[in-house]
Short mmCIF file of N, CA and C in Angstrom, two decimals:
data_model
loop_
_atom_site.label_atom_id
_atom_site.label_comp_id
_atom_site.label_asym_id
_atom_site.label_seq_id
_atom_site.Cartn_x
_atom_site.Cartn_y
_atom_site.Cartn_z
N UNK I 300 188.91 130.61 -113.34
CA UNK I 300 187.78 131.02 -114.16
C UNK I 300 187.92 130.41 -115.56
N UNK I 301 186.89 129.79 -116.05
CA UNK I 301 186.94 129.15 -117.37
C UNK I 301 186.87 130.19 -118.48
N UNK I 302 187.28 129.78 -119.68
CA UNK I 302 187.19 130.67 -120.83
C UNK I 302 185.76 131.10 -121.08
N UNK I 303 184.81 130.18 -120.94
CA UNK I 303 183.42 130.49 -121.17
C UNK I 303 182.92 131.53 -120.17
N UNK I 304 183.23 131.34 -118.89
CA UNK I 304 182.79 132.29 -117.87
C UNK I 304 183.42 133.66 -118.11
N UNK I 305 184.68 133.69 -118.52
CA UNK I 305 185.35 134.96 -118.80
C UNK I 305 184.73 135.61 -120.03
N UNK I 306 184.50 134.82 -121.05
CA UNK I 306 183.96 135.35 -122.30
C UNK I 306 182.59 135.99 -122.12
N UNK I 307 181.75 135.35 -121.33
CA UNK I 307 180.41 135.85 -121.17
C UNK I 307 180.16 136.56 -119.84
N UNK I 308 181.17 136.67 -119.03
CA UNK I 308 181.11 137.42 -117.77
C UNK I 308 179.91 137.06 -116.92
N UNK I 309 179.84 135.83 -116.50
CA UNK I 309 178.75 135.44 -115.60
C UNK I 309 179.23 134.44 -114.57
N UNK I 310 178.56 134.47 -113.46
CA UNK I 310 178.78 133.46 -112.44
C UNK I 310 177.78 132.35 -112.72
N UNK I 311 178.22 131.10 -112.75
CA UNK I 311 177.31 130.02 -113.12
C UNK I 311 176.29 129.72 -112.03
N UNK I 312 175.32 130.61 -111.89
CA UNK I 312 174.22 130.41 -110.94
C UNK I 312 172.96 130.20 -111.77
N UNK I 313 172.47 129.00 -111.73
CA UNK I 313 171.30 128.67 -112.54
C UNK I 313 170.06 129.29 -111.91
N UNK I 314 169.31 130.07 -112.69
CA UNK I 314 168.11 130.71 -112.13
C UNK I 314 167.06 129.66 -111.77
N UNK I 315 166.57 129.74 -110.57
CA UNK I 315 165.58 128.78 -110.11
C UNK I 315 164.21 129.02 -110.72
N UNK I 316 164.00 130.22 -111.22
CA UNK I 316 162.68 130.54 -111.74
C UNK I 316 162.64 130.59 -113.27
N UNK I 317 163.68 130.12 -113.94
CA UNK I 317 163.67 130.11 -115.41
C UNK I 317 162.58 129.18 -115.91
N UNK I 318 161.81 129.68 -116.83
CA UNK I 318 160.70 128.91 -117.38
C UNK I 318 161.06 128.49 -118.79
N UNK I 319 161.63 127.29 -118.90
CA UNK I 319 162.06 126.74 -120.18
C UNK I 319 161.26 125.47 -120.43
N UNK I 320 160.68 125.38 -121.62
CA UNK I 320 159.82 124.25 -121.95
C UNK I 320 160.36 123.52 -123.17
N UNK I 321 160.26 122.21 -123.16
CA UNK I 321 160.61 121.35 -124.29
C UNK I 321 159.31 120.95 -124.97
N UNK I 322 159.14 121.36 -126.22
CA UNK I 322 157.95 120.99 -126.99
C UNK I 322 158.36 120.18 -128.21
N UNK I 323 157.68 119.09 -128.45
CA UNK I 323 158.04 118.19 -129.53
C UNK I 323 156.86 118.01 -130.48
N UNK I 324 157.10 118.30 -131.76
CA UNK I 324 156.08 118.05 -132.78
C UNK I 324 156.10 116.57 -133.14
N UNK I 325 154.95 115.99 -133.32
CA UNK I 325 154.84 114.58 -133.70
C UNK I 325 153.85 114.46 -134.84
N UNK I 326 154.18 113.68 -135.87
CA UNK I 326 153.21 113.47 -136.95
C UNK I 326 151.90 112.92 -136.41
N UNK I 327 150.82 113.52 -136.85
CA UNK I 327 149.51 113.08 -136.42
C UNK I 327 149.08 113.64 -135.08
N UNK I 328 149.99 114.28 -134.37
CA UNK I 328 149.66 114.87 -133.07
C UNK I 328 149.17 116.28 -133.30
N UNK I 329 148.06 116.61 -132.74
CA UNK I 329 147.48 117.94 -132.95
C UNK I 329 148.41 119.03 -132.44
N UNK I 330 148.46 120.12 -133.16
CA UNK I 330 149.27 121.26 -132.72
C UNK I 330 148.48 122.16 -131.78
N UNK I 331 147.23 121.83 -131.52
CA UNK I 331 146.41 122.67 -130.65
C UNK I 331 147.04 122.88 -129.28
N UNK I 332 147.61 121.81 -128.71
CA UNK I 332 148.24 121.93 -127.40
C UNK I 332 149.41 122.90 -127.45
N UNK I 333 150.22 122.79 -128.50
CA UNK I 333 151.38 123.67 -128.63
C UNK I 333 150.93 125.11 -128.82
N UNK I 334 149.93 125.33 -129.63
CA UNK I 334 149.40 126.68 -129.85
C UNK I 334 148.87 127.25 -128.54
N UNK I 335 148.09 126.46 -127.84
CA UNK I 335 147.52 126.88 -126.55
C UNK I 335 148.63 127.23 -125.56
N UNK I 336 149.67 126.42 -125.50
CA UNK I 336 150.80 126.66 -124.60
C UNK I 336 151.52 127.95 -124.98
N UNK I 337 151.83 128.11 -126.26
CA UNK I 337 152.52 129.31 -126.73
C UNK I 337 151.72 130.57 -126.42
N UNK I 338 150.41 130.50 -126.56
CA UNK I 338 149.56 131.68 -126.38
C UNK I 338 149.23 131.99 -124.93
N UNK I 339 149.31 131.00 -124.04
CA UNK I 339 148.76 131.20 -122.70
C UNK I 339 149.69 130.90 -121.54
N UNK I 340 150.90 130.45 -121.79
CA UNK I 340 151.80 130.12 -120.70
C UNK I 340 152.96 131.12 -120.71
N UNK I 341 153.27 131.67 -119.54
CA UNK I 341 154.40 132.60 -119.43
C UNK I 341 155.70 131.79 -119.46
N UNK I 342 156.51 132.04 -120.49
CA UNK I 342 157.74 131.28 -120.70
C UNK I 342 158.91 132.22 -120.97
N UNK I 343 160.10 131.76 -120.62
CA UNK I 343 161.33 132.47 -120.98
C UNK I 343 161.90 131.91 -122.27
N UNK I 344 161.81 130.60 -122.44
CA UNK I 344 162.40 129.95 -123.60
C UNK I 344 161.71 128.63 -123.88
N UNK I 345 161.81 128.20 -125.15
CA UNK I 345 161.27 126.93 -125.59
C UNK I 345 162.30 126.26 -126.47
N UNK I 346 162.49 124.97 -126.27
CA UNK I 346 163.24 124.17 -127.23
C UNK I 346 162.18 123.41 -128.01
N UNK I 347 162.09 123.73 -129.30
CA UNK I 347 161.08 123.15 -130.17
C UNK I 347 161.72 122.05 -131.01
N UNK I 348 161.31 120.81 -130.75
CA UNK I 348 161.82 119.66 -131.50
C UNK I 348 160.95 119.49 -132.74
N UNK I 349 161.58 119.72 -133.90
CA UNK I 349 160.85 119.73 -135.16
C UNK I 349 161.18 118.50 -135.99
N UNK I 350 160.52 118.38 -137.13
CA UNK I 350 160.73 117.25 -138.03
C UNK I 350 162.00 117.43 -138.85
N UNK I 351 162.62 116.34 -139.22
CA UNK I 351 163.71 116.32 -140.19
C UNK I 351 164.74 117.41 -140.01
N UNK I 352 164.84 118.28 -140.99
CA UNK I 352 165.86 119.33 -140.96
C UNK I 352 165.32 120.63 -140.37
N UNK I 353 164.31 120.53 -139.53
CA UNK I 353 163.77 121.71 -138.86
C UNK I 353 162.42 122.12 -139.37
N UNK I 354 161.66 121.18 -139.85
CA UNK I 354 160.36 121.48 -140.46
C UNK I 354 159.24 121.50 -139.43
N UNK I 355 158.26 122.36 -139.70
CA UNK I 355 157.00 122.39 -138.96
C UNK I 355 155.89 122.37 -140.00
N UNK I 356 154.66 122.14 -139.58
CA UNK I 356 153.54 122.28 -140.53
C UNK I 356 153.34 123.77 -140.82
N UNK I 357 154.14 124.31 -141.75
CA UNK I 357 154.21 125.74 -142.02
C UNK I 357 152.88 126.31 -142.51
N UNK I 358 152.01 125.47 -143.06
CA UNK I 358 150.72 125.94 -143.54
C UNK I 358 149.67 126.00 -142.43
N UNK I 359 150.06 125.60 -141.22
CA UNK I 359 149.17 125.72 -140.06
C UNK I 359 149.33 127.16 -139.56
N UNK I 360 148.46 128.03 -140.04
CA UNK I 360 148.59 129.47 -139.76
C UNK I 360 148.46 129.79 -138.28
N UNK I 361 147.66 129.03 -137.56
CA UNK I 361 147.52 129.27 -136.12
C UNK I 361 148.83 128.97 -135.39
N UNK I 362 149.51 127.90 -135.79
CA UNK I 362 150.80 127.56 -135.19
C UNK I 362 151.84 128.64 -135.51
N UNK I 363 151.91 129.04 -136.76
CA UNK I 363 152.87 130.08 -137.16
C UNK I 363 152.59 131.38 -136.41
N UNK I 364 151.32 131.76 -136.29
CA UNK I 364 150.95 132.98 -135.57
C UNK I 364 151.34 132.89 -134.10
N UNK I 365 151.14 131.72 -133.48
CA UNK I 365 151.49 131.54 -132.07
C UNK I 365 153.00 131.62 -131.87
N UNK I 366 153.77 131.06 -132.81
CA UNK I 366 155.23 131.15 -132.73
C UNK I 366 155.68 132.61 -132.86
N UNK I 367 155.13 133.33 -133.83
CA UNK I 367 155.48 134.74 -134.03
C UNK I 367 155.14 135.57 -132.79
N UNK I 368 153.97 135.33 -132.22
CA UNK I 368 153.54 136.09 -131.04
C UNK I 368 154.45 135.80 -129.85
N UNK I 369 154.86 134.55 -129.68
CA UNK I 369 155.76 134.21 -128.57
C UNK I 369 157.10 134.91 -128.74
N UNK I 370 157.65 134.89 -129.95
CA UNK I 370 158.91 135.58 -130.22
C UNK I 370 158.76 137.08 -129.96
N UNK I 371 157.65 137.66 -130.38
CA UNK I 371 157.40 139.09 -130.18
C UNK I 371 157.33 139.44 -128.69
N UNK I 372 156.87 138.49 -127.87
CA UNK I 372 156.81 138.72 -126.41
C UNK I 372 158.17 138.53 -125.75
N UNK I 373 159.17 138.10 -126.51
CA UNK I 373 160.51 137.92 -125.96
C UNK I 373 160.86 136.50 -125.58
N UNK I 374 160.02 135.54 -125.94
CA UNK I 374 160.34 134.14 -125.67
C UNK I 374 161.43 133.70 -126.64
N UNK I 375 162.49 133.12 -126.12
CA UNK I 375 163.55 132.58 -126.96
C UNK I 375 163.11 131.19 -127.39
N UNK I 376 163.01 130.97 -128.70
CA UNK I 376 162.62 129.67 -129.22
C UNK I 376 163.79 129.11 -130.00
N UNK I 377 164.23 127.91 -129.60
CA UNK I 377 165.35 127.24 -130.25
C UNK I 377 164.81 126.02 -130.98
N UNK I 378 165.12 125.94 -132.27
CA UNK I 378 164.67 124.85 -133.13
C UNK I 378 165.75 123.78 -133.19
N UNK I 379 165.40 122.56 -132.75
CA UNK I 379 166.30 121.42 -132.91
C UNK I 379 165.55 120.31 -133.63
N UNK I 380 166.28 119.43 -134.26
CA UNK I 380 165.68 118.32 -134.97
C UNK I 380 165.51 117.11 -134.05
N UNK I 381 164.52 116.29 -134.37
CA UNK I 381 164.30 115.05 -133.62
C UNK I 381 165.12 113.90 -134.18
N UNK I 382 165.71 114.07 -135.35
CA UNK I 382 166.43 112.96 -135.96
C UNK I 382 167.72 112.67 -135.21
N UNK I 383 168.15 111.43 -135.25
CA UNK I 383 169.34 111.01 -134.52
C UNK I 383 170.59 111.63 -135.10
N UNK I 384 170.68 111.68 -136.41
CA UNK I 384 171.81 112.31 -137.07
C UNK I 384 171.28 113.40 -137.98
N UNK I 385 171.97 114.50 -138.06
CA UNK I 385 171.53 115.59 -138.91
C UNK I 385 171.45 116.87 -138.11
N UNK I 386 171.01 117.91 -138.78
CA UNK I 386 170.97 119.22 -138.15
C UNK I 386 169.83 120.03 -138.74
N UNK I 387 169.48 121.10 -138.04
CA UNK I 387 168.48 122.03 -138.53
C UNK I 387 169.09 122.79 -139.70
N UNK I 388 168.34 122.89 -140.78
CA UNK I 388 168.80 123.60 -141.98
C UNK I 388 167.80 124.68 -142.33
N UNK I 389 168.29 125.79 -142.81
CA UNK I 389 167.42 126.87 -143.26
C UNK I 389 167.25 126.85 -144.77
N UNK I 390 167.54 125.72 -145.40
CA UNK I 390 167.52 125.62 -146.85
C UNK I 390 166.15 125.25 -147.44
N UNK I 391 165.19 124.92 -146.62
CA UNK I 391 163.90 124.50 -147.12
C UNK I 391 162.84 125.52 -146.75
N UNK I 392 161.86 125.70 -147.63
CA UNK I 392 160.80 126.67 -147.38
C UNK I 392 160.13 126.40 -146.04
N UNK I 393 159.81 125.13 -145.78
CA UNK I 393 159.07 124.80 -144.56
C UNK I 393 159.94 124.83 -143.31
N UNK I 394 161.26 124.99 -143.48
CA UNK I 394 162.12 125.03 -142.30
C UNK I 394 162.67 126.43 -142.05
N UNK I 395 162.08 127.43 -142.65
CA UNK I 395 162.58 128.79 -142.50
C UNK I 395 162.04 129.45 -141.23
N UNK I 396 162.19 128.78 -140.13
CA UNK I 396 161.72 129.33 -138.87
C UNK I 396 162.55 130.53 -138.44
N UNK I 397 163.78 130.63 -138.97
CA UNK I 397 164.61 131.79 -138.64
C UNK I 397 163.93 133.09 -139.07
N UNK I 398 163.10 133.05 -140.11
CA UNK I 398 162.37 134.24 -140.55
C UNK I 398 161.34 134.67 -139.52
N UNK I 399 160.95 133.74 -138.65
CA UNK I 399 160.00 134.06 -137.58
C UNK I 399 160.71 134.52 -136.30
N UNK I 400 162.05 134.53 -136.32
CA UNK I 400 162.81 134.91 -135.13
C UNK I 400 163.20 133.73 -134.27
N UNK I 401 163.07 132.53 -134.82
CA UNK I 401 163.41 131.31 -134.09
C UNK I 401 164.86 130.96 -134.37
N UNK I 402 165.56 130.56 -133.33
CA UNK I 402 167.00 130.30 -133.39
C UNK I 402 167.26 128.85 -133.79
N UNK I 403 168.23 128.64 -134.67
CA UNK I 403 168.64 127.29 -135.02
C UNK I 403 169.50 126.70 -133.92
N UNK I 404 169.13 125.51 -133.47
CA UNK I 404 169.94 124.78 -132.50
C UNK I 404 170.93 123.86 -133.19
N UNK I 405 171.04 123.99 -134.52
CA UNK I 405 171.97 123.20 -135.33
C UNK I 405 171.77 121.71 -135.05
N UNK I 406 172.81 121.04 -134.53
CA UNK I 406 172.69 119.60 -134.28
C UNK I 406 172.75 119.27 -132.79
N UNK I 407 172.39 120.22 -131.95
CA UNK I 407 172.38 119.96 -130.51
C UNK I 407 171.31 118.95 -130.14
N UNK I 408 171.60 118.17 -129.14
CA UNK I 408 170.59 117.27 -128.57
C UNK I 408 169.65 118.10 -127.71
N UNK I 409 168.52 117.53 -127.36
CA UNK I 409 167.58 118.22 -126.48
C UNK I 409 168.24 118.54 -125.14
N UNK I 410 169.00 117.59 -124.62
CA UNK I 410 169.66 117.81 -123.32
C UNK I 410 170.66 118.95 -123.40
N UNK I 411 171.44 119.00 -124.49
CA UNK I 411 172.42 120.07 -124.65
C UNK I 411 171.74 121.42 -124.79
N UNK I 412 170.67 121.47 -125.57
CA UNK I 412 169.96 122.74 -125.78
C UNK I 412 169.36 123.26 -124.48
N UNK I 413 168.72 122.37 -123.71
CA UNK I 413 168.14 122.80 -122.42
C UNK I 413 169.21 123.27 -121.45
N UNK I 414 170.30 122.51 -121.34
CA UNK I 414 171.38 122.89 -120.43
C UNK I 414 172.02 124.21 -120.86
N UNK I 415 172.24 124.37 -122.15
CA UNK I 415 172.85 125.60 -122.66
C UNK I 415 171.97 126.80 -122.38
N UNK I 416 170.67 126.66 -122.61
CA UNK I 416 169.75 127.76 -122.29
C UNK I 416 169.81 128.12 -120.82
N UNK I 417 169.80 127.12 -119.95
CA UNK I 417 169.85 127.37 -118.51
C UNK I 417 171.13 128.13 -118.13
N UNK I 418 172.26 127.69 -118.66
CA UNK I 418 173.53 128.34 -118.33
C UNK I 418 173.55 129.77 -118.87
N UNK I 419 173.17 129.95 -120.12
CA UNK I 419 173.19 131.29 -120.71
C UNK I 419 172.19 132.21 -120.02
N UNK I 420 171.06 131.67 -119.62
CA UNK I 420 170.07 132.50 -118.93
C UNK I 420 170.52 132.89 -117.53
N UNK I 421 171.52 132.18 -116.99
CA UNK I 421 172.03 132.53 -115.67
C UNK I 421 172.99 133.72 -115.75
N UNK I 422 173.29 134.15 -116.96
CA UNK I 422 174.21 135.27 -117.17
C UNK I 422 173.44 136.59 -117.16
N UNK I 423 174.17 137.63 -117.35
CA UNK I 423 173.57 138.97 -117.46
C UNK I 423 173.41 139.36 -118.93
N UNK I 424 173.50 138.36 -119.83
CA UNK I 424 173.39 138.62 -121.27
C UNK I 424 171.99 139.06 -121.65
N UNK I 425 171.94 139.85 -122.71
CA UNK I 425 170.64 140.22 -123.28
C UNK I 425 170.06 138.99 -123.98
N UNK I 426 168.77 139.02 -124.22
CA UNK I 426 168.13 137.91 -124.93
C UNK I 426 168.71 137.77 -126.33
N UNK I 427 169.03 138.88 -126.98
CA UNK I 427 169.61 138.81 -128.33
C UNK I 427 170.97 138.12 -128.30
N UNK I 428 171.78 138.39 -127.27
CA UNK I 428 173.09 137.74 -127.15
C UNK I 428 172.91 136.25 -126.88
N UNK I 429 171.95 135.90 -126.04
CA UNK I 429 171.67 134.49 -125.78
C UNK I 429 171.24 133.79 -127.06
N UNK I 430 170.37 134.43 -127.84
CA UNK I 430 169.91 133.85 -129.09
C UNK I 430 171.09 133.60 -130.03
N UNK I 431 171.99 134.54 -130.11
CA UNK I 431 173.17 134.39 -130.96
C UNK I 431 174.06 133.26 -130.47
N UNK I 432 174.26 133.19 -129.16
CA UNK I 432 175.13 132.17 -128.57
C UNK I 432 174.57 130.76 -128.74
N UNK I 433 173.25 130.64 -128.85
CA UNK I 433 172.65 129.31 -128.98
C UNK I 433 173.06 128.61 -130.27
N UNK I 434 173.37 129.37 -131.32
CA UNK I 434 173.78 128.77 -132.59
C UNK I 434 175.29 128.68 -132.74
N UNK I 435 175.99 129.06 -131.69
CA UNK I 435 177.46 129.07 -131.72
C UNK I 435 178.00 127.92 -130.88
N UNK I 436 179.03 127.26 -131.39
CA UNK I 436 179.67 126.19 -130.63
C UNK I 436 180.54 126.81 -129.54
N UNK I 437 180.15 126.64 -128.29
CA UNK I 437 180.88 127.24 -127.18
C UNK I 437 181.80 126.25 -126.49
N UNK I 438 181.30 125.04 -126.26
CA UNK I 438 182.08 124.04 -125.52
C UNK I 438 181.95 122.64 -126.14
N UNK I 439 181.74 122.57 -127.44
CA UNK I 439 181.61 121.29 -128.11
C UNK I 439 180.22 120.71 -128.11
N UNK I 440 179.22 121.53 -127.79
CA UNK I 440 177.84 121.04 -127.71
C UNK I 440 177.16 120.94 -129.07
N UNK I 441 177.77 121.54 -130.09
CA UNK I 441 177.22 121.42 -131.43
C UNK I 441 178.36 121.42 -132.44
N UNK I 442 178.08 120.88 -133.60
CA UNK I 442 179.06 120.81 -134.66
C UNK I 442 179.05 122.11 -135.43
N UNK I 443 180.18 122.77 -135.53
CA UNK I 443 180.26 124.03 -136.27
C UNK I 443 180.00 123.79 -137.75
N UNK I 444 179.39 124.79 -138.39
CA UNK I 444 179.20 124.73 -139.84
C UNK I 444 177.84 124.42 -140.17
#
């Protein structure tokens, strides 16, 4: 039994019905699709690829409302950056997604974030524990600090 399996007490059985979506913000790309998806699709988790250090168009009130509503429904939203080097930071007004209940994915790649969500969701952990674990370096998938 690995340290990770012992620590989180789960058998690594990936749920076949986990609904995890990768959404990527793009400059000039309308957020209407993302808002529509957040408001109308049943999801367990989302990896949201944001600008720079974790920025979204924070003044887009419909997008912010859709993110808040998804979090309130229990959707785990993990914020990762699209940049090749760098990490999500909570130091900027426009990157304060943590205030909305969105989890920082630090410097994880999209592949690492999706795989980590799948593994953690295969456990018997609560959503709050999963959210906490997403920002923690468990097996070298993100840089601590």
